[in-house]
Amino acid sequence: MAVELEIIAEGSVENVMSGKKYNHAVHFHKLMYEALLRLAWRGFYSWLEEKDAANLPQLHETIKLIEELNTDVSQETFCNILQHPSCQCILLQFELYLDHKRSSNGSLSNFWTLTWTWWIFFWD
């Protein structure tokens, strides 16, 4: 997949996966993390509607807050958004959603969602 997307050269895949091309590996894994997280976000809204529709207003408020970053891209704005009660609520709900995915979809889903969690803490 990484070769097809022209992220990694065909001859470098083995070195990337074995850790010999560290910078390329970090770049590849960050892109994979983002792709998998985007897939998880796609299912989050419908899950939230079904399991806890009372938190939908918090989700909409969080999305509006995040849109503020388009006009004011700063560390202060980002930190304020993360500390906002609606964002805290949605982050907690998203973690519950990931826990649900880990427990209900078998070992492969569990592996990938645990991998996301590991990358969040390792690379940030």
PDB file of C-alpha atoms in Angstrom:
ATOM      1  CA  MET A   1       0.000   0.000   0.000  1.00  0.00           C
ATOM      2  CA  ALA A   2       2.786   2.424   0.898  1.00  0.00           C
ATOM      3  CA  VAL A   3       4.493   1.735  -2.438  1.00  0.00           C
ATOM      4  CA  GLU A   4       1.269   2.203  -4.413  1.00  0.00           C
ATOM      5  CA  LEU A   5       0.698   5.535  -2.692  1.00  0.00           C
ATOM      6  CA  GLU A   6       4.309   6.486  -3.433  1.00  0.00           C
ATOM      7  CA  ILE A   7       5.064   7.078   0.236  1.00  0.00           C
ATOM      8  CA  ILE A   8       7.897   4.557   0.286  1.00  0.00           C
ATOM      9  CA  ALA A   9      10.036   3.341  -2.608  1.00  0.00           C
ATOM     10  CA  GLU A  10       9.607  -0.339  -3.465  1.00  0.00           C
ATOM     11  CA  GLY A  11      13.193  -1.163  -2.504  1.00  0.00           C
ATOM     12  CA  SER A  12      12.859   0.569   0.882  1.00  0.00           C
ATOM     13  CA  VAL A  13       9.841  -1.236   2.313  1.00  0.00           C
ATOM     14  CA  GLU A  14      11.868  -3.915   4.100  1.00  0.00           C
ATOM     15  CA  ASN A  15      14.179  -1.307   5.632  1.00  0.00           C
ATOM     16  CA  VAL A  16      11.251   0.850   6.732  1.00  0.00           C
ATOM     17  CA  MET A  17       9.441  -2.061   8.349  1.00  0.00           C
ATOM     18  CA  SER A  18      12.587  -3.298  10.089  1.00  0.00           C
ATOM     19  CA  GLY A  19      13.341   0.175  11.493  1.00  0.00           C
ATOM     20  CA  LYS A  20      16.444   0.923   9.433  1.00  0.00           C
ATOM     21  CA  LYS A  21      14.826   3.909   7.686  1.00  0.00           C
ATOM     22  CA  TYR A  22      13.489   5.592  10.791  1.00  0.00           C
ATOM     23  CA  ASN A  23      12.281   8.889   9.291  1.00  0.00           C
ATOM     24  CA  HIS A  24      10.439   7.120   6.483  1.00  0.00           C
ATOM     25  CA  ALA A  25       8.878   4.729   8.984  1.00  0.00           C
ATOM     26  CA  VAL A  26       7.661   7.564  11.192  1.00  0.00           C
ATOM     27  CA  HIS A  27       6.151   9.330   8.179  1.00  0.00           C
ATOM     28  CA  PHE A  28       4.458   6.142   6.974  1.00  0.00           C
ATOM     29  CA  HIS A  29       3.047   5.239  10.382  1.00  0.00           C
ATOM     30  CA  LYS A  30       1.709   8.741  10.960  1.00  0.00           C
ATOM     31  CA  LEU A  31      -0.127   8.588   7.635  1.00  0.00           C
ATOM     32  CA  MET A  32      -1.521   5.132   8.472  1.00  0.00           C
ATOM     33  CA  TYR A  33      -2.584   6.361  11.890  1.00  0.00           C
ATOM     34  CA  GLU A  34      -4.446   9.289  10.351  1.00  0.00           C
ATOM     35  CA  ALA A  35      -6.138   7.065   7.758  1.00  0.00           C
ATOM     36  CA  LEU A  36      -7.313   4.571  10.380  1.00  0.00           C
ATOM     37  CA  LEU A  37      -8.467   7.323  12.704  1.00  0.00           C
ATOM     38  CA  ARG A  38     -10.485   8.906   9.874  1.00  0.00           C
ATOM     39  CA  LEU A  39     -12.200   5.565   9.347  1.00  0.00           C
ATOM     40  CA  ALA A  40     -13.023   5.399  13.043  1.00  0.00           C
ATOM     41  CA  TRP A  41     -14.473   8.935  12.987  1.00  0.00           C
ATOM     42  CA  ARG A  42     -16.785   7.927  10.131  1.00  0.00           C
ATOM     43  CA  GLY A  43     -18.557   5.428  12.360  1.00  0.00           C
ATOM     44  CA  PHE A  44     -18.495   7.564  15.484  1.00  0.00           C
ATOM     45  CA  TYR A  45     -21.441   9.836  14.622  1.00  0.00           C
ATOM     46  CA  SER A  46     -23.876   7.001  13.967  1.00  0.00           C
ATOM     47  CA  TRP A  47     -22.668   5.183  17.099  1.00  0.00           C
ATOM     48  CA  LEU A  48     -23.186   8.338  19.158  1.00  0.00           C
ATOM     49  CA  GLU A  49     -26.674   8.792  17.688  1.00  0.00           C
ATOM     50  CA  GLU A  50     -27.548   5.248  18.682  1.00  0.00           C
ATOM     51  CA  LYS A  51     -25.854   5.010  22.086  1.00  0.00           C
ATOM     52  CA  ASP A  52     -25.931   8.523  23.502  1.00  0.00           C
ATOM     53  CA  ALA A  53     -27.865  10.992  21.342  1.00  0.00           C
ATOM     54  CA  ALA A  54     -27.945  13.447  24.253  1.00  0.00           C
ATOM     55  CA  ASN A  55     -24.291  14.236  23.481  1.00  0.00           C
ATOM     56  CA  LEU A  56     -24.912  15.215  19.844  1.00  0.00           C
ATOM     57  CA  PRO A  57     -25.150  18.932  20.744  1.00  0.00           C
ATOM     58  CA  GLN A  58     -21.689  18.681  22.348  1.00  0.00           C
ATOM     59  CA  LEU A  59     -20.366  17.127  19.148  1.00  0.00           C
ATOM     60  CA  HIS A  60     -21.799  19.953  17.046  1.00  0.00           C
ATOM     61  CA  GLU A  61     -20.398  22.536  19.454  1.00  0.00           C
ATOM     62  CA  THR A  62     -16.984  20.867  19.350  1.00  0.00           C
ATOM     63  CA  ILE A  63     -17.010  20.908  15.546  1.00  0.00           C
ATOM     64  CA  LYS A  64     -17.831  24.637  15.594  1.00  0.00           C
ATOM     65  CA  LEU A  65     -14.974  25.240  18.026  1.00  0.00           C
ATOM     66  CA  ILE A  66     -12.581  23.320  15.811  1.00  0.00           C
ATOM     67  CA  GLU A  67     -13.674  25.402  12.814  1.00  0.00           C
ATOM     68  CA  GLU A  68     -12.359  28.427  14.725  1.00  0.00           C
ATOM     69  CA  LEU A  69      -8.880  27.099  14.083  1.00  0.00           C
ATOM     70  CA  ASN A  70      -9.360  28.128  10.434  1.00  0.00           C
ATOM     71  CA  THR A  71      -9.401  31.773  11.466  1.00  0.00           C
ATOM     72  CA  ASP A  72      -7.065  31.623  14.471  1.00  0.00           C
ATOM     73  CA  VAL A  73      -4.439  28.909  14.161  1.00  0.00           C
ATOM     74  CA  SER A  74      -2.572  29.165  17.431  1.00  0.00           C
ATOM     75  CA  GLN A  75      -1.480  27.010  20.330  1.00  0.00           C
ATOM     76  CA  GLU A  76      -3.691  29.038  22.660  1.00  0.00           C
ATOM     77  CA  THR A  77      -6.831  28.452  20.576  1.00  0.00           C
ATOM     78  CA  PHE A  78      -6.031  24.756  20.264  1.00  0.00           C
ATOM     79  CA  CYS A  79      -5.520  24.384  24.028  1.00  0.00           C
ATOM     80  CA  ASN A  80      -8.731  26.311  24.726  1.00  0.00           C
ATOM     81  CA  ILE A  81     -10.664  23.976  22.442  1.00  0.00           C
ATOM     82  CA  LEU A  82      -9.205  20.884  24.088  1.00  0.00           C
ATOM     83  CA  GLN A  83     -10.144  22.219  27.531  1.00  0.00           C
ATOM     84  CA  HIS A  84     -13.678  23.179  26.548  1.00  0.00           C
ATOM     85  CA  PRO A  85     -16.308  21.009  28.298  1.00  0.00           C
ATOM     86  CA  SER A  86     -17.984  19.962  25.029  1.00  0.00           C
ATOM     87  CA  CYS A  87     -14.673  18.822  23.576  1.00  0.00           C
ATOM     88  CA  GLN A  88     -13.801  16.939  26.761  1.00  0.00           C
ATOM     89  CA  CYS A  89     -17.180  15.209  26.584  1.00  0.00           C
ATOM     90  CA  ILE A  90     -16.716  14.218  22.933  1.00  0.00           C
ATOM     91  CA  LEU A  91     -13.166  12.976  23.487  1.00  0.00           C
ATOM     92  CA  LEU A  92     -14.464  10.780  26.294  1.00  0.00           C
ATOM     93  CA  GLN A  93     -17.288   9.506  24.068  1.00  0.00           C
ATOM     94  CA  PHE A  94     -14.819   8.796  21.256  1.00  0.00           C
ATOM     95  CA  GLU A  95     -12.653   6.787  23.655  1.00  0.00           C
ATOM     96  CA  LEU A  96     -15.756   4.804  24.650  1.00  0.00           C
ATOM     97  CA  TYR A  97     -16.463   4.249  20.953  1.00  0.00           C
ATOM     98  CA  LEU A  98     -12.935   2.932  20.417  1.00  0.00           C
ATOM     99  CA  ASP A  99     -13.353   0.641  23.439  1.00  0.00           C
ATOM    100  CA  HIS A 100     -16.585  -0.613  21.884  1.00  0.00           C
ATOM    101  CA  LYS A 101     -14.784  -1.266  18.580  1.00  0.00           C
ATOM    102  CA  ARG A 102     -11.975  -3.089  20.403  1.00  0.00           C
ATOM    103  CA  SER A 103     -14.345  -5.379  22.241  1.00  0.00           C
ATOM    104  CA  SER A 104     -16.998  -6.060  19.614  1.00  0.00           C
ATOM    105  CA  ASN A 105     -15.198  -6.595  16.319  1.00  0.00           C
ATOM    106  CA  GLY A 106     -12.681  -9.295  17.087  1.00  0.00           C
ATOM    107  CA  SER A 107      -8.937  -9.460  17.400  1.00  0.00           C
ATOM    108  CA  LEU A 108      -7.994  -7.555  14.231  1.00  0.00           C
ATOM    109  CA  SER A 109     -10.070  -4.538  15.233  1.00  0.00           C
ATOM    110  CA  ASN A 110      -8.619  -4.778  18.728  1.00  0.00           C
ATOM    111  CA  PHE A 111      -5.092  -4.827  17.304  1.00  0.00           C
ATOM    112  CA  TRP A 112      -5.596  -1.722  15.157  1.00  0.00           C
ATOM    113  CA  THR A 113      -7.364   0.347  17.795  1.00  0.00           C
ATOM    114  CA  LEU A 114      -4.663  -0.525  20.319  1.00  0.00           C
ATOM    115  CA  THR A 115      -2.090   0.449  17.691  1.00  0.00           C
ATOM    116  CA  TRP A 116      -3.779   3.873  17.316  1.00  0.00           C
ATOM    117  CA  THR A 117      -3.620   4.393  21.059  1.00  0.00           C
ATOM    118  CA  TRP A 118       0.047   3.413  21.116  1.00  0.00           C
ATOM    119  CA  TRP A 119       0.902   5.834  18.295  1.00  0.00           C
ATOM    120  CA  ILE A 120      -0.966   8.667  20.010  1.00  0.00           C
ATOM    121  CA  PHE A 121       1.212   8.414  23.093  1.00  0.00           C
ATOM    122  CA  PHE A 122       4.462   7.441  21.389  1.00  0.00           C
ATOM    123  CA  TRP A 123       4.656  10.075  18.654  1.00  0.00           C
ATOM    124  CA  ASP A 124       2.972  13.057  20.336  1.00  0.00           C
TER     125      ASP A 124
END
